[in-house]
PDB file of C-alpha atoms in Angstrom:
ATOM      1  CA  MET A 100      83.576 106.719 126.206  1.00  0.00           C
ATOM      2  CA  SER A 101      81.994 110.342 126.378  1.00  0.00           C
ATOM      3  CA  GLU A 102      81.888 112.454 123.189  1.00  0.00           C
ATOM      4  CA  GLU A 103      84.269 115.067 124.855  1.00  0.00           C
ATOM      5  CA  LEU A 104      86.914 112.371 125.391  1.00  0.00           C
ATOM      6  CA  GLU A 105      86.420 110.930 122.000  1.00  0.00           C
ATOM      7  CA  ASP A 106      86.839 114.561 120.667  1.00  0.00           C
ATOM      8  CA  ALA A 107      89.996 115.057 122.737  1.00  0.00           C
ATOM      9  CA  LEU A 108      91.479 111.724 121.483  1.00  0.00           C
ATOM     10  CA  PHE A 109      90.647 112.345 117.664  1.00  0.00           C
ATOM     11  CA  VAL A 110      93.739 112.841 115.370  1.00  0.00           C
ATOM     12  CA  ARG A 111      93.059 114.701 112.297  1.00  0.00           C
ATOM     13  CA  PRO A 112      94.234 112.811 109.192  1.00  0.00           C
ATOM     14  CA  PHE A 113      96.747 115.508 107.884  1.00  0.00           C
ATOM     15  CA  ILE A 114      98.506 115.150 111.221  1.00  0.00           C
ATOM     16  CA  MET A 115      99.167 111.437 110.571  1.00  0.00           C
ATOM     17  CA  THR A 116     100.378 112.197 107.058  1.00  0.00           C
ATOM     18  CA  GLY A 117     102.472 115.229 108.095  1.00  0.00           C
ATOM     19  CA  GLY A 118     100.299 117.378 105.838  1.00  0.00           C
ATOM     20  CA  ARG A 119     100.857 115.310 102.693  1.00  0.00           C
ATOM     21  CA  VAL A 120      98.079 114.125 100.519  1.00  0.00           C
ATOM     22  CA  GLU A 121     100.023 112.248  97.883  1.00  0.00           C
ATOM     23  CA  PRO A 122     101.546 108.948  98.514  1.00  0.00           C
ATOM     24  CA  THR A 123     105.434 108.752  97.473  1.00  0.00           C
ATOM     25  CA  HIS A 124     104.873 105.297  96.176  1.00  0.00           C
ATOM     26  CA  ALA A 125     102.291 106.147  93.412  1.00  0.00           C
ATOM     27  CA  ASP A 126     101.120 102.790  92.109  1.00  0.00           C
ATOM     28  CA  LEU A 127      98.972 101.920  95.012  1.00  0.00           C
ATOM     29  CA  ARG A 128      95.512 100.876  94.140  1.00  0.00           C
ATOM     30  CA  LEU A 129      92.389  99.827  96.270  1.00  0.00           C
ATOM     31  CA  GLU A 130      93.138  96.224  95.551  1.00  0.00           C
ATOM     32  CA  THR A 131      97.089  96.384  95.889  1.00  0.00           C
ATOM     33  CA  LEU A 132      98.044  93.922  98.414  1.00  0.00           C
ATOM     34  CA  VAL A 133     100.630  94.951 101.080  1.00  0.00           C
ATOM     35  CA  VAL A 134     102.364  92.628 103.274  1.00  0.00           C
ATOM     36  CA  ALA A 135     104.969  93.135 105.940  1.00  0.00           C
ATOM     37  CA  VAL A 136     108.749  92.437 105.523  1.00  0.00           C
ATOM     38  CA  PRO A 137     109.557  89.575 107.977  1.00  0.00           C
ATOM     39  CA  GLU A 138     110.921  90.662 111.133  1.00  0.00           C
ATOM     40  CA  ALA A 139     109.896  94.250 110.289  1.00  0.00           C
ATOM     41  CA  PRO A 140     111.089  96.276 113.401  1.00  0.00           C
ATOM     42  CA  LEU A 141     108.009  97.756 114.867  1.00  0.00           C
ATOM     43  CA  GLY A 142     109.886  99.588 117.792  1.00  0.00           C
ATOM     44  CA  SER A 143     110.687 102.764 115.915  1.00  0.00           C
ATOM     45  CA  LEU A 144     107.188 103.039 114.642  1.00  0.00           C
ATOM     46  CA  GLU A 145     104.347 105.114 116.102  1.00  0.00           C
ATOM     47  CA  PHE A 146     100.525 104.740 116.235  1.00  0.00           C
ATOM     48  CA  GLU A 147      98.975 104.018 112.884  1.00  0.00           C
ATOM     49  CA  ARG A 148     102.084 102.976 111.150  1.00  0.00           C
ATOM     50  CA  ARG A 149     102.772 100.265 113.764  1.00  0.00           C
ATOM     51  CA  ARG A 150      99.044  98.941 113.251  1.00  0.00           C
ATOM     52  CA  ILE A 151      99.433  99.007 109.572  1.00  0.00           C
ATOM     53  CA  VAL A 152     102.655  96.681 109.814  1.00  0.00           C
ATOM     54  CA  ALA A 153     100.797  94.439 112.414  1.00  0.00           C
ATOM     55  CA  LEU A 154      97.718  94.268 110.138  1.00  0.00           C
ATOM     56  CA  CYS A 155      99.923  93.331 107.014  1.00  0.00           C
ATOM     57  CA  ALA A 156     101.625  90.328 108.750  1.00  0.00           C
ATOM     58  CA  GLN A 157      99.316  88.542 105.986  1.00  0.00           C
ATOM     59  CA  PRO A 158      98.663  90.237 102.684  1.00  0.00           C
ATOM     60  CA  THR A 159      96.098  92.810 103.056  1.00  0.00           C
ATOM     61  CA  MET A 160      94.353  95.054 100.406  1.00  0.00           C
ATOM     62  CA  VAL A 161      94.948  98.887 100.737  1.00  0.00           C
ATOM     63  CA  ALA A 162      91.261  99.207 101.074  1.00  0.00           C
ATOM     64  CA  GLU A 163      90.940  96.819 104.072  1.00  0.00           C
ATOM     65  CA  VAL A 164      93.932  98.538 105.785  1.00  0.00           C
ATOM     66  CA  ALA A 165      91.982 101.980 105.556  1.00  0.00           C
ATOM     67  CA  GLU A 166      88.950 100.363 106.825  1.00  0.00           C
ATOM     68  CA  LYS A 167      90.610  98.438 109.629  1.00  0.00           C
ATOM     69  CA  ILE A 168      92.558 101.425 111.061  1.00  0.00           C
ATOM     70  CA  GLY A 169      89.665 103.831 110.383  1.00  0.00           C
ATOM     71  CA  VAL A 170      91.280 106.384 108.055  1.00  0.00           C
ATOM     72  CA  PRO A 171      90.250 107.734 104.631  1.00  0.00           C
ATOM     73  CA  LEU A 172      91.645 105.715 101.827  1.00  0.00           C
ATOM     74  CA  GLY A 173      94.061 108.679 100.760  1.00  0.00           C
ATOM     75  CA  VAL A 174      95.339 108.893 104.322  1.00  0.00           C
ATOM     76  CA  ALA A 175      96.107 104.964 104.265  1.00  0.00           C
ATOM     77  CA  LYS A 176      97.633 105.370 100.987  1.00  0.00           C
ATOM     78  CA  VAL A 177     100.184 107.982 102.157  1.00  0.00           C
ATOM     79  CA  LEU A 178     101.062 105.987 105.306  1.00  0.00           C
ATOM     80  CA  ILE A 179     101.307 102.673 103.397  1.00  0.00           C
ATOM     81  CA  SER A 180     103.648 104.401 100.784  1.00  0.00           C
ATOM     82  CA  ASP A 181     105.867 105.533 103.646  1.00  0.00           C
ATOM     83  CA  LEU A 182     106.105 102.177 104.907  1.00  0.00           C
ATOM     84  CA  VAL A 183     106.938 100.627 101.793  1.00  0.00           C
ATOM     85  CA  VAL A 184     109.553 103.295 100.894  1.00  0.00           C
ATOM     86  CA  GLY A 185     110.906 102.484 104.375  1.00  0.00           C
ATOM     87  CA  GLY A 186     111.502  98.829 103.508  1.00  0.00           C
ATOM     88  CA  LEU A 187     108.747  97.697 106.184  1.00  0.00           C
ATOM     89  CA  LEU A 188     105.994  96.654 103.547  1.00  0.00           C
ATOM     90  CA  VAL A 189     106.169  95.008 100.129  1.00  0.00           C
ATOM     91  CA  CYS A 190     103.463  95.563  97.524  1.00  0.00           C
ATOM     92  CA  GLN A 191     102.014  92.936  95.291  1.00  0.00           C
ATOM     93  CA  GLN A 192      99.611  93.565  92.507  1.00  0.00           C
ATOM     94  CA  PRO A 193      97.141  90.924  91.979  1.00  0.00           C
ATOM     95  CA  THR A 194      96.669  89.572  88.404  1.00  0.00           C
ATOM     96  CA  GLU A 195      93.050  88.909  88.800  1.00  0.00           C
ATOM     97  CA  LEU A 196      90.766  89.799  91.568  1.00  0.00           C
ATOM     98  CA  PRO A 197      88.390  86.982  92.732  1.00  0.00           C
ATOM     99  CA  LEU A 198      84.769  87.763  92.790  1.00  0.00           C
ATOM    100  CA  HIS A 199      84.220  87.795  96.564  1.00  0.00           C
ATOM    101  CA  VAL A 200      86.831  90.503  96.671  1.00  0.00           C
ATOM    102  CA  LEU A 201      85.373  92.617  94.076  1.00  0.00           C
ATOM    103  CA  GLU A 202      81.950  92.350  95.793  1.00  0.00           C
ATOM    104  CA  ARG A 203      83.765  93.497  99.178  1.00  0.00           C
ATOM    105  CA  ILE A 204      85.135  96.495  97.260  1.00  0.00           C
ATOM    106  CA  ARG A 205      81.658  97.155  95.863  1.00  0.00           C
ATOM    107  CA  ASP A 206      80.108  97.005  99.494  1.00  0.00           C
ATOM    108  CA  HIS A 207      82.789  99.220 101.111  1.00  0.00           C
ATOM    109  CA  VAL A 208      82.366 101.858  98.386  1.00  0.00           C
ATOM    110  CA  ARG A 209      78.408 101.909  98.857  1.00  0.00           C
ATOM    111  CA  ALA A 210      78.932 102.504 102.595  1.00  0.00           C
ATOM    112  CA  LEU A 211      80.876 105.424 101.932  1.00  0.00           C
TER     113      LEU A 211
END
């Protein structure tokens, strides 16, 4: 893909969130697991929101969602919180994180 085409297809993060920088669901952390509600209707969703619900067919950490859809963590939190408030995702706070998850978080933070 040419650089000009990539630039034309790039969507600014503030467009995805409607200019919002704070999630409406405040208790989302890096390690919060989000999972799609069974039979969540994808037809009314657009772009990143649709991808998030599809990714969360299995419990997925907020940090992983951000990485997989290629957006900053703050943007992912706003999008995820909108989906939680809309009843399409459910949050699950893990009681304890396994070592391999902590190592992955560390590696992702280092990559930033």
